[in-house]
């Protein structure tokens, strides 16, 4: 008989074979007994060596590979969820390394909170190789556009806004019975939107600061701007699905039209200024110079203005007021 694992790790990936290999290697080094967990890799339409990379780790992990045509994160996560056998499902990003006790810590918190509606949020740190990057520092520790860990206390009980994909685990039965990811979302909001729906059934998210993952992929300025435009599009769709004031506040859609009319003419100027300051900061670091306090203040103000506008542009794009009206899916 095939034993049922306690935990299933679901990884959705696309064309990141190198990063995926590092993530799988970190899972093969867990303190949790190998028989207690399985890994499911959902390949969302890759054209690289993703399948071969998974095969490398078949001898050292209970790992399964599933391919799907490119359909986005929500679809991939649902695919992995329904393939999973564990009583707890952890959604893991393909660019995060698991510290040796990550899976053990997730299960420890679930054991302490056996209620079906309790999910667990893990801690995410930046790899030392990217922790000093000005952009990565800002989006994780200052502006909190990527993560929002500052101020979170270990053991804190949080609401649906902290149901963060890629670092959250939950009881499989709760998802299957109460709601899965809405596949209209190809990128962004698929996790928070599901968390919002699950909150009607008592969802609580418990933060375990000792369950640590390490992000190893650095983001570029232009790449992050593109990410925020896509996030804005998803925010708009989220706001249209639910009229709840908590959703409206989180998505920042209210008043977006007037804000865009005020800022639209300066979009290229503001983003261009931030891009130049970002390049200057990176160059100074490459040459071994520290950023002066005034440099940091100007850089952060430029980042904040540019990133707010990029998200706003995405909202207006989905609203059909920038470029062509959006497609049905994002």
XYZ file of N, CA and C in Angstrom, residues 38-302:
795
model
N 5.554 14.818 -0.044
C 5.710 14.631 -1.486
C 5.864 16.006 -2.131
N 6.404 16.014 -3.343
C 6.570 17.251 -4.102
C 5.874 17.078 -5.442
N 5.049 18.053 -5.797
C 4.359 18.039 -7.085
C 4.792 19.272 -7.867
N 5.392 19.062 -9.008
C 5.829 20.152 -9.875
C 4.850 20.269 -11.030
N 4.171 21.413 -11.103
C 3.257 21.680 -12.213
C 3.966 22.603 -13.193
N 4.218 22.073 -14.381
C 4.920 22.801 -15.433
C 3.891 23.532 -16.288
N 3.875 24.867 -16.167
C 2.868 25.683 -16.846
C 3.347 26.097 -18.234
N 3.612 25.085 -19.069
C 3.942 25.353 -20.464
C 5.393 25.697 -20.731
N 6.324 25.121 -19.976
C 7.740 25.430 -20.171
C 8.251 24.910 -21.509
N 9.282 25.593 -22.020
C 9.965 25.146 -23.237
C 11.426 24.836 -22.953
N 11.830 24.882 -21.675
C 13.225 24.611 -21.322
C 13.355 23.185 -20.783
N 14.354 22.943 -19.945
C 14.647 21.596 -19.466
C 13.992 21.291 -18.116
N 12.818 21.847 -17.894
C 12.136 21.654 -16.609
C 11.906 20.176 -16.297
N 11.404 19.413 -17.246
C 11.119 17.982 -17.014
C 12.390 17.229 -16.649
N 13.465 17.509 -17.369
C 14.736 16.837 -17.089
C 15.250 17.202 -15.698
N 15.047 18.449 -15.280
C 15.495 18.885 -13.955
C 14.739 18.144 -12.862
N 13.456 17.930 -13.058
C 12.664 17.171 -12.086
C 13.152 15.732 -12.017
N 13.458 15.143 -13.157
C 13.921 13.756 -13.195
C 15.212 13.563 -12.409
N 16.052 14.580 -12.371
C 17.309 14.495 -11.611
C 17.040 14.189 -10.145
N 15.931 14.713 -9.616
C 15.662 14.580 -8.186
C 14.692 13.447 -7.853
N 14.270 12.698 -8.854
C 13.371 11.574 -8.596
C 13.951 10.542 -7.627
N 15.259 10.233 -7.678
C 15.793 9.258 -6.727
C 15.814 9.752 -5.272
N 15.858 11.064 -5.065
C 16.008 11.590 -3.707
C 14.736 12.217 -3.144
N 13.694 12.329 -3.966
C 12.439 12.926 -3.522
C 11.264 12.123 -4.053
N 10.182 12.112 -3.305
C 8.909 11.624 -3.828
C 8.321 12.774 -4.625
N 8.698 12.845 -5.902
C 8.328 13.990 -6.723
C 7.559 13.533 -7.948
N 6.518 14.268 -8.271
C 5.728 13.998 -9.462
C 5.714 15.236 -10.342
N 5.700 14.992 -11.642
C 5.736 16.065 -12.641
C 4.427 16.057 -13.409
N 3.829 17.239 -13.587
C 2.603 17.360 -14.373
C 2.742 18.548 -15.311
N 2.467 18.317 -16.571
C 2.577 19.384 -17.578
C 1.177 19.892 -17.920
N 1.063 21.210 -18.132
C -0.166 21.789 -18.656
C 0.180 22.877 -19.655
N -0.698 23.136 -20.576
C -0.512 24.289 -21.461
C -0.544 25.550 -20.613
N 0.211 26.556 -21.042
C 0.334 27.775 -20.243
C -1.041 28.351 -19.920
N -1.365 28.381 -18.624
C -2.679 28.870 -18.197
C -2.581 29.768 -16.971
N -1.374 29.938 -16.411
C -1.208 30.853 -15.299
C -1.165 30.190 -13.939
N -0.881 31.027 -12.933
C -0.652 30.538 -11.583
C -1.872 29.863 -10.961
N -3.030 30.479 -11.073
C -4.214 29.912 -10.433
C -4.510 28.515 -10.973
N -4.440 28.365 -12.279
C -4.674 27.069 -12.899
C -3.639 26.046 -12.431
N -2.363 26.464 -12.401
C -1.308 25.557 -11.978
C -1.458 25.119 -10.532
N -1.837 26.051 -9.670
C -2.012 25.703 -8.260
C -3.183 24.746 -8.062
N -4.270 24.979 -8.782
C -5.396 24.043 -8.694
C -4.997 22.660 -9.192
N -4.241 22.629 -10.277
C -3.759 21.363 -10.833
C -2.963 20.599 -9.773
N -2.035 21.289 -9.130
C -1.230 20.648 -8.094
C -2.051 20.243 -6.884
N -3.003 21.087 -6.497
C -3.858 20.768 -5.349
C -4.610 19.465 -5.564
N -5.200 19.290 -6.746
C -5.998 18.097 -6.986
C -5.145 16.848 -7.221
N -3.873 17.039 -7.516
C -2.964 15.894 -7.609
C -2.397 15.510 -6.241
N -2.485 16.403 -5.281
C -1.839 16.190 -3.981
C -2.553 15.121 -3.165
N -1.785 14.495 -2.267
C -2.327 13.456 -1.385
C -2.180 13.811 0.086
N -1.389 14.840 0.404
C -1.135 15.180 1.793
C -2.329 15.831 2.465
N -2.374 15.752 3.785
C -3.447 16.428 4.528
C -3.194 17.923 4.590
N -1.922 18.330 4.422
C -1.545 19.745 4.368
C -0.874 19.997 3.027
N -1.209 21.122 2.399
C -0.615 21.494 1.107
C 0.142 22.799 1.285
N 1.405 22.795 0.877
C 2.240 23.996 0.894
C 2.484 24.440 -0.540
N 2.135 25.681 -0.836
C 2.414 26.250 -2.155
C 3.760 26.963 -2.077
N 4.729 26.429 -2.821
C 6.109 26.892 -2.760
C 6.500 27.552 -4.075
N 7.135 28.725 -4.015
C 7.624 29.381 -5.231
C 8.853 28.657 -5.768
N 9.032 28.740 -7.084
C 10.165 28.044 -7.701
C 11.475 28.816 -7.575
N 11.434 30.025 -7.005
C 12.680 30.776 -6.802
C 12.997 30.960 -5.321
N 12.375 30.140 -4.480
C 12.639 30.160 -3.043
C 13.282 28.848 -2.613
N 14.358 28.947 -1.854
C 14.987 27.761 -1.281
C 14.394 27.498 0.091
N 14.146 26.248 0.390
C 13.630 25.864 1.700
C 14.797 25.636 2.659
N 14.813 26.340 3.775
C 15.806 26.022 4.804
C 15.487 24.625 5.340
N 16.459 23.925 5.934
C 16.262 22.506 6.279
C 15.036 22.195 7.120
N 14.592 23.120 7.962
C 13.461 22.826 8.854
C 12.139 23.428 8.362
N 12.095 23.944 7.137
C 10.896 24.629 6.662
C 9.651 23.752 6.762
N 9.707 22.551 6.210
C 8.522 21.698 6.195
C 8.157 21.244 7.602
N 9.159 20.937 8.402
C 8.906 20.541 9.785
C 8.203 21.655 10.555
N 8.609 22.902 10.321
C 7.994 24.038 11.019
C 6.551 24.248 10.567
N 6.284 24.081 9.284
C 4.899 24.188 8.822
C 4.014 23.180 9.551
N 4.448 21.930 9.612
C 3.642 20.905 10.257
C 3.536 21.135 11.759
N 4.597 21.641 12.357
C 4.548 21.926 13.800
C 3.443 22.930 14.109
N 3.316 23.959 13.284
C 2.277 24.960 13.518
C 0.892 24.398 13.236
N 0.771 23.573 12.204
C -0.524 22.940 11.945
C -0.921 22.001 13.085
N 0.050 21.297 13.657
C -0.252 20.425 14.797
C -0.741 21.237 15.994
N -0.169 22.430 16.166
C -0.583 23.297 17.270
C -1.944 23.947 16.997
N -2.315 24.020 15.718
C -3.599 24.619 15.313
C -4.306 23.643 14.375
N -4.880 22.577 14.904
C -5.452 21.543 14.037
C -6.765 21.933 13.367
N -7.310 23.101 13.714
C -8.559 23.513 13.085
C -8.388 23.571 11.576
N -9.377 23.082 10.876
C -9.293 22.970 9.415
C -9.072 24.317 8.739
N -9.589 25.398 9.351
C -9.561 26.714 8.719
C -8.271 27.489 8.972
N -7.301 26.899 9.673
C -6.053 27.601 9.973
C -5.002 27.312 8.900
N -4.461 28.367 8.326
C -3.350 28.279 7.377
C -2.086 28.791 8.061
N -0.931 28.511 7.471
C 0.346 28.916 8.051
C 1.132 29.729 7.034
N 1.555 30.913 7.457
C 2.409 31.771 6.636
C 3.848 31.615 7.092
N 4.739 31.295 6.162
C 6.164 31.162 6.466
C 6.872 32.504 6.308
N 8.065 32.567 6.825
C 8.931 33.738 6.701
C 9.730 33.622 5.399
N 9.999 34.736 4.758
C 10.820 34.742 3.551
C 11.926 35.770 3.701
N 13.133 35.317 3.500
C 14.288 36.203 3.560
C 14.955 36.270 2.189
N 15.741 37.296 2.001
C 16.505 37.419 0.759
C 17.848 36.725 0.919
N 18.258 36.045 -0.130
C 19.588 35.446 -0.135
C 20.640 36.547 0.017
N 21.717 36.281 0.768
C 22.747 37.316 0.947
C 23.262 37.916 -0.353
N 23.206 37.147 -1.432
C 23.713 37.658 -2.708
C 22.846 38.769 -3.287
N 21.591 38.878 -2.838
C 20.708 39.915 -3.373
C 20.169 40.834 -2.273
N 20.472 40.528 -1.018
C 19.901 41.302 0.089
C 20.331 42.766 0.062
N 21.532 43.045 -0.473
C 22.020 44.413 -0.521
C 21.609 45.178 -1.751
N 20.894 44.524 -2.644
C 20.431 45.186 -3.857
C 19.434 46.286 -3.478
N 19.637 47.527 -3.961
C 18.757 48.639 -3.545
C 17.282 48.381 -3.825
N 16.973 47.835 -4.991
C 15.585 47.577 -5.350
C 14.980 46.491 -4.468
N 15.700 45.377 -4.280
C 15.174 44.276 -3.496
C 14.968 44.693 -2.036
N 15.886 45.490 -1.517
C 15.723 45.993 -0.148
C 14.464 46.847 -0.042
N 14.239 47.711 -1.009
C 13.085 48.609 -0.948
C 11.774 47.842 -1.026
N 11.662 46.905 -1.973
C 10.364 46.255 -2.195
C 10.027 45.238 -1.110
N 11.025 44.835 -0.296
C 10.743 43.873 0.768
C 10.758 44.477 2.164
N 11.546 45.513 2.388
C 11.710 46.039 3.740
C 11.189 47.462 3.927
N 11.071 48.236 2.863
C 10.692 49.653 2.979
C 9.296 49.880 2.401
N 9.174 49.774 1.082
C 7.872 49.973 0.445
C 6.949 48.781 0.585
N 7.544 47.595 0.821
C 6.788 46.344 1.021
C 5.845 46.056 -0.144
N 6.336 46.230 -1.362
C 5.547 45.909 -2.544
C 5.579 44.415 -2.853
N 6.593 43.716 -2.372
C 6.728 42.293 -2.649
C 6.297 41.476 -1.446
N 6.858 41.763 -0.285
C 6.455 41.148 0.980
C 6.162 42.269 1.974
N 5.516 41.901 3.059
C 5.226 42.888 4.098
C 5.463 42.265 5.469
N 6.696 41.817 5.692
C 7.034 41.165 6.960
C 7.358 42.118 8.105
N 7.931 43.305 7.845
C 8.244 44.191 8.969
C 7.001 44.443 9.837
N 7.178 44.244 11.126
C 6.060 44.463 12.037
C 5.276 43.206 12.367
N 5.483 42.106 11.618
C 4.785 40.865 11.933
C 5.485 40.157 13.090
N 4.721 39.764 14.081
C 5.268 39.051 15.235
C 5.045 37.556 15.063
N 6.023 36.773 15.475
C 5.895 35.315 15.410
C 4.636 34.881 16.155
N 3.834 34.041 15.504
C 2.605 33.560 16.114
C 1.398 34.444 15.880
N 1.595 35.564 15.187
C 0.479 36.477 14.918
C -0.612 35.757 14.131
N -1.867 36.049 14.472
C -3.016 35.503 13.747
C -3.521 36.592 12.802
N -3.497 36.300 11.508
C -3.718 37.313 10.474
C -4.943 36.984 9.641
N -5.361 37.975 8.831
C -6.557 37.783 8.012
C -6.190 37.407 6.576
N -7.175 37.463 5.694
C -7.001 36.989 4.319
C -5.937 37.749 3.549
N -5.594 38.978 3.949
C -4.595 39.763 3.239
C -3.205 39.142 3.342
N -3.030 38.176 4.248
C -1.731 37.522 4.434
C -1.738 36.083 3.924
N -2.733 35.757 3.116
C -2.778 34.438 2.493
C -1.915 34.503 1.233
N -0.606 34.573 1.455
C 0.342 34.841 0.374
C 0.751 33.556 -0.341
N 0.544 33.524 -1.631
C 0.962 32.366 -2.405
C 2.469 32.197 -2.400
N 2.918 30.952 -2.488
C 4.346 30.672 -2.551
C 5.010 30.520 -1.205
N 4.257 30.787 -0.104
C 4.842 30.687 1.238
C 3.776 30.367 2.287
N 2.647 29.831 1.827
C 1.529 29.517 2.713
C 1.127 28.065 2.564
N 0.804 27.440 3.706
C 0.295 26.073 3.694
C -1.085 26.047 4.336
N -1.905 25.116 3.920
C -3.246 25.001 4.484
C -3.725 23.552 4.384
N -4.766 23.251 5.132
C -5.321 21.900 5.093
C -5.977 21.672 3.720
N -5.639 20.568 3.129
C -6.144 20.279 1.784
C -7.670 20.223 1.761
N -8.252 19.580 2.767
C -9.701 19.407 2.783
C -10.425 20.747 2.811
N -9.856 21.720 3.499
C -10.478 23.039 3.595
C -10.576 23.688 2.223
N -9.498 23.567 1.425
C -9.517 24.145 0.080
C -10.476 23.390 -0.832
N -10.396 22.087 -0.816
C -11.219 21.288 -1.720
C -12.703 21.482 -1.435
N -13.047 21.608 -0.147
C -14.457 21.713 0.221
C -14.980 23.146 0.184
N -14.097 24.134 0.425
C -14.570 25.507 0.583
C -14.216 26.441 -0.571
N -13.262 26.078 -1.395
C -12.944 26.964 -2.512
C -11.529 26.788 -3.019
N -11.359 26.883 -4.331
C -10.038 26.785 -4.949
C -9.745 28.106 -5.659
N -8.601 28.177 -6.314
C -8.168 29.415 -6.957
C -9.041 29.734 -8.175
N -9.361 31.007 -8.326
C -10.144 31.478 -9.473
C -9.207 31.612 -10.672
N -9.452 30.826 -11.708
C -8.512 30.735 -12.815
C -8.583 31.896 -13.790
N -9.412 32.889 -13.496
C -9.359 34.122 -14.281
C -8.044 34.848 -14.020
N -7.419 34.579 -12.868
C -6.172 35.250 -12.506
C -4.978 34.437 -13.008
N -4.276 34.986 -13.983
C -3.045 34.339 -14.453
C -1.842 34.780 -13.637
N -1.896 35.995 -13.111
C -0.799 36.499 -12.287
C -1.360 37.523 -11.310
N -1.078 37.315 -10.025
C -1.459 38.297 -9.024
C -2.902 38.171 -8.569
N -3.121 38.299 -7.282
C -4.448 38.310 -6.635
C -5.083 36.936 -6.499
N -4.554 35.922 -7.182
C -5.192 34.616 -7.074
C -5.179 34.104 -5.633
N -4.129 34.465 -4.881
C -4.017 34.007 -3.499
C -4.899 34.828 -2.551
N -4.819 36.154 -2.654
C -5.603 37.013 -1.763
C -7.095 36.862 -2.039
N -7.466 36.725 -3.303
C -8.881 36.570 -3.645
C -9.433 35.272 -3.058
N -8.648 34.196 -3.136
C -9.082 32.949 -2.510
C -9.153 33.113 -0.998
N -8.146 33.760 -0.427
C -8.167 33.996 1.011
C -9.405 34.756 1.444
N -9.804 35.732 0.643
C -11.011 36.503 0.968
C -12.236 35.590 0.978
N -12.368 34.741 -0.027
C -13.523 33.840 -0.059
C -13.493 32.850 1.102
N -12.294 32.376 1.448
C -12.177 31.430 2.557
C -12.444 32.083 3.900
N -12.288 33.403 3.974
C -12.534 34.084 5.251
C -13.992 33.954 5.670
N -14.881 33.745 4.717
C -16.292 33.530 5.055
C -16.491 32.225 5.803
N -15.501 31.330 5.716
C -15.567 30.045 6.416
C -14.582 29.981 7.580
N -14.125 31.152 8.019
C -13.309 31.219 9.230
C -11.816 31.165 9.022
N -11.325 31.404 7.812
C -9.878 31.353 7.572
C -9.109 32.235 8.547
N -8.070 31.667 9.147
C -7.103 32.425 9.935
C -5.716 32.002 9.471
N -4.816 32.965 9.385
C -3.445 32.706 8.931
C -2.506 32.934 10.108
N -1.779 31.898 10.505
C -0.843 31.993 11.625
C 0.574 32.124 11.073
N 1.276 33.131 11.528
C 2.637 33.391 11.039
C 3.664 32.635 11.887
N 4.493 31.841 11.219
C 5.597 31.143 11.876
C 6.906 31.716 11.346
N 7.555 32.540 12.160
C 8.790 33.200 11.737
C 9.958 32.234 11.610
N 9.824 31.027 12.183
C 10.910 30.042 12.118
C 10.806 29.138 10.894
N 9.690 29.220 10.194
C 9.550 28.499 8.923
C 10.092 29.423 7.835
N 11.315 29.173 7.412
C 12.035 30.165 6.610
C 12.327 29.643 5.197
N 11.954 30.466 4.233
C 12.362 30.263 2.852
C 13.279 31.397 2.443
N 14.103 31.148 1.450
C 15.084 32.147 1.015
C 14.894 32.425 -0.472
N 14.525 33.663 -0.794
C 14.366 34.051 -2.192
C 15.727 34.294 -2.819
N 15.972 33.697 -3.976
C 17.296 33.783 -4.593
C 17.287 34.527 -5.920
N 16.106 34.920 -6.395
C 16.018 35.584 -7.699
C 15.894 37.081 -7.519
N 16.826 37.822 -8.112
C 16.783 39.276 -8.058
C 15.887 39.808 -9.175
N 15.244 40.941 -8.920
C 14.367 41.566 -9.900
C 15.011 42.846 -10.432
N 14.801 43.136 -11.700
C 15.292 44.379 -12.282
C 14.236 45.473 -12.116
N 14.639 46.702 -12.297
C 13.690 47.812 -12.184
C 12.566 47.667 -13.205
N 12.912 47.479 -14.478
C 11.878 47.368 -15.503
C 11.021 46.125 -15.298
N 11.654 45.043 -14.849
C 10.902 43.827 -14.583
C 9.886 44.026 -13.474
N 10.284 44.787 -12.446
C 9.359 45.016 -11.351
C 8.235 45.963 -11.773
N 8.552 46.932 -12.599
C 7.501 47.815 -13.130
C 6.468 47.005 -13.916
N 6.937 46.097 -14.770
C 6.022 45.248 -15.531
C 5.169 44.398 -14.590
N 5.798 43.903 -13.539
C 5.086 43.083 -12.554
C 3.943 43.874 -11.920
N 4.206 45.146 -11.593
C 3.191 45.965 -10.949
C 2.056 46.336 -11.903
N 2.358 46.505 -13.182
C 1.294 46.740 -14.156
C 0.363 45.529 -14.192
N 0.934 44.324 -14.232
C 0.115 43.118 -14.232
C -0.667 42.985 -12.930
N -0.008 43.362 -11.815
C -0.688 43.330 -10.521
C -1.886 44.272 -10.528
N -1.712 45.458 -11.100
C -2.808 46.414 -11.169
C -3.994 45.875 -11.957
N -3.715 45.184 -13.057
C -4.804 44.591 -13.840
C -5.585 43.586 -13.007
N -4.851 42.756 -12.273
C -5.517 41.766 -11.425
C -6.283 42.437 -10.290
N -5.714 43.507 -9.742
C -6.416 44.230 -8.682
C -7.782 44.713 -9.158
N -7.826 45.224 -10.398
C -9.100 45.721 -10.922
C -10.129 44.591 -11.007
N -9.710 43.448 -11.524
C -10.636 42.319 -11.636
C -11.115 41.886 -10.250
N -10.205 41.814 -9.291
C -10.551 41.469 -7.915
C -11.612 42.434 -7.388
N -11.426 43.717 -7.652
C -12.363 44.725 -7.156
C -13.749 44.576 -7.780
N -13.804 44.041 -9.002
C -15.089 43.857 -9.670
C -15.811 42.601 -9.208
N -15.069 41.653 -8.665
C -15.667 40.399 -8.202
C -16.323 40.533 -6.838
N -15.808 41.456 -6.010
C -16.294 41.555 -4.635
C -16.437 43.027 -4.247
N -17.612 43.405 -3.788
C -17.868 44.800 -3.428
C -17.478 45.134 -1.987
N -17.069 44.146 -1.227
C -16.694 44.347 0.174
C -15.687 45.498 0.298
N -15.891 46.376 1.274
C -15.005 47.535 1.450
C -13.569 47.127 1.716
N -13.371 45.952 2.350
C -12.001 45.483 2.608
C -11.281 45.161 1.304
N -12.009 44.603 0.359
C -11.430 44.302 -0.957
C -11.150 45.595 -1.703
N -12.091 46.524 -1.660
C -11.911 47.787 -2.366
C -10.696 48.542 -1.838
N -10.504 48.501 -0.525
C -9.344 49.173 0.057
C -8.054 48.490 -0.346
N -8.036 47.178 -0.324
C -6.820 46.428 -0.653
C -6.426 46.634 -2.114
N -7.404 46.660 -3.014
C -7.087 46.743 -4.449
C -6.686 48.145 -4.894
N -7.051 49.173 -4.129
C -6.702 50.567 -4.444
C -7.335 51.045 -5.747
N -8.465 50.460 -6.104
C -9.126 50.853 -7.349
C -9.949 52.126 -7.172
N -10.530 52.327 -6.002
C -11.364 53.508 -5.772
C -10.562 54.791 -6.026
N -11.115 55.674 -6.829
C -10.462 56.935 -7.136
C -9.342 56.837 -8.153
N -9.167 55.664 -8.761
C -8.037 55.462 -9.677
C -8.147 56.330 -10.933
N -9.363 56.560 -11.397
C -9.517 57.356 -12.622
C -9.022 58.789 -12.434
N -9.395 59.401 -11.332
C -8.963 60.784 -11.097
C -7.457 60.844 -10.847
N -6.921 59.840 -10.143
C -5.471 59.817 -9.905
C -4.714 59.662 -11.217
N -5.234 58.836 -12.120
C -4.571 58.624 -13.403
C -4.615 59.876 -14.265
N -5.752 60.557 -14.270
C -5.862 61.795 -15.065
C -4.835 62.824 -14.597
N -4.590 62.863 -13.308
C -3.625 63.819 -12.756
C -2.193 63.453 -13.124
N -1.886 62.153 -13.160
C -0.489 61.717 -13.295
C -0.116 61.199 -14.673
N -1.099 60.935 -15.522
C -0.821 60.271 -16.793
C 0.245 60.981 -17.620
N 0.198 62.297 -17.682
C 1.141 63.036 -18.505
C 2.570 62.976 -18.017
N 2.754 62.656 -16.739
C 4.098 62.597 -16.160
C 4.604 61.168 -15.989
N 3.859 60.201 -16.507
C 4.216 58.799 -16.277
C 5.637 58.491 -16.752
N 5.927 58.775 -18.002
C 7.253 58.453 -18.548
C 8.359 59.203 -17.813
N 8.093 60.451 -17.445
C 9.097 61.244 -16.740
C 9.402 60.652 -15.372
N 8.381 60.278 -14.625
C 8.556 59.761 -13.267
C 9.235 58.390 -13.286
N 8.787 57.531 -14.185
C 9.396 56.205 -14.276
C 10.832 56.314 -14.775
N 11.068 57.198 -15.734
C 12.423 57.392 -16.254
C 13.376 57.899 -15.195
N 12.930 58.822 -14.364
C 13.775 59.337 -13.281
C 14.142 58.222 -12.319
N 13.167 57.413 -11.950
C 13.443 56.309 -11.025
C 14.400 55.302 -11.649
N 14.248 55.051 -12.948
C 15.151 54.121 -13.635
C 16.588 54.633 -13.596
N 16.774 55.928 -13.820
C 18.133 56.491 -13.801
C 18.740 56.443 -12.396
N 17.931 56.740 -11.380
C 18.444 56.678 -10.009
C 18.775 55.251 -9.606
N 17.973 54.310 -10.061
C 18.250 52.900 -9.790
C 19.580 52.491 -10.420
N 19.805 52.890 -11.674
C 21.058 52.564 -12.360
C 22.248 53.203 -11.654
N 22.075 54.436 -11.175
C 23.152 55.119 -10.454
C 23.494 54.382 -9.165
N 22.465 53.981 -8.427
C 22.697 53.283 -7.160
C 23.415 51.959 -7.392
N 23.020 51.236 -8.425
C 23.669 49.958 -8.722
C 25.134 50.178 -9.130
N 25.379 51.224 -9.899
C 26.735 51.490 -10.346
C 27.640 51.851 -9.167
N 27.119 52.650 -8.250
C 27.910 53.009 -7.074
C 28.269 51.765 -6.256
N 27.320 50.858 -6.113
C 27.592 49.629 -5.364
C 28.625 48.770 -6.081
N 28.528 48.699 -7.416
C 29.506 47.931 -8.190
C 30.917 48.472 -7.998
N 31.032 49.783 -7.833
C 32.335 50.422 -7.661
C 32.802 50.411 -6.206
N 31.964 49.868 -5.324
C 32.360 49.747 -3.928
C 32.029 50.938 -3.055
N 31.165 51.835 -3.548
C 30.789 53.016 -2.766
C 29.454 52.782 -2.067
N 29.347 53.273 -0.839
C 28.069 53.233 -0.128
C 27.187 54.377 -0.592
N 25.891 54.163 -0.526
C 24.947 55.226 -0.857
C 24.840 56.191 0.314
N 24.906 57.468 0.022
C 24.727 58.477 1.053
C 23.257 58.540 1.477
N 22.978 59.006 2.692
C 21.574 59.095 3.139
C 20.671 59.845 2.169
N 21.184 60.930 1.579
C 20.367 61.675 0.623
C 20.104 60.849 -0.628
N 21.109 60.061 -1.045
C 20.922 59.180 -2.197
C 19.773 58.211 -1.927
N 19.788 57.626 -0.739
C 18.777 56.636 -0.377
C 17.395 57.274 -0.335
N 17.298 58.457 0.267
C 16.003 59.147 0.352
C 15.440 59.442 -1.033
N 16.264 59.969 -1.916
C 15.814 60.292 -3.282
C 15.428 59.031 -4.048
N 16.221 57.990 -3.883
C 15.948 56.731 -4.574
C 14.617 56.149 -4.123
N 14.400 56.122 -2.821
C 13.166 55.545 -2.305
C 11.940 56.356 -2.722
N 12.049 57.661 -2.732
C 10.935 58.495 -3.183
C 10.642 58.241 -4.659
N 11.697 58.064 -5.446
C 11.523 57.807 -6.883
C 10.903 56.431 -7.115
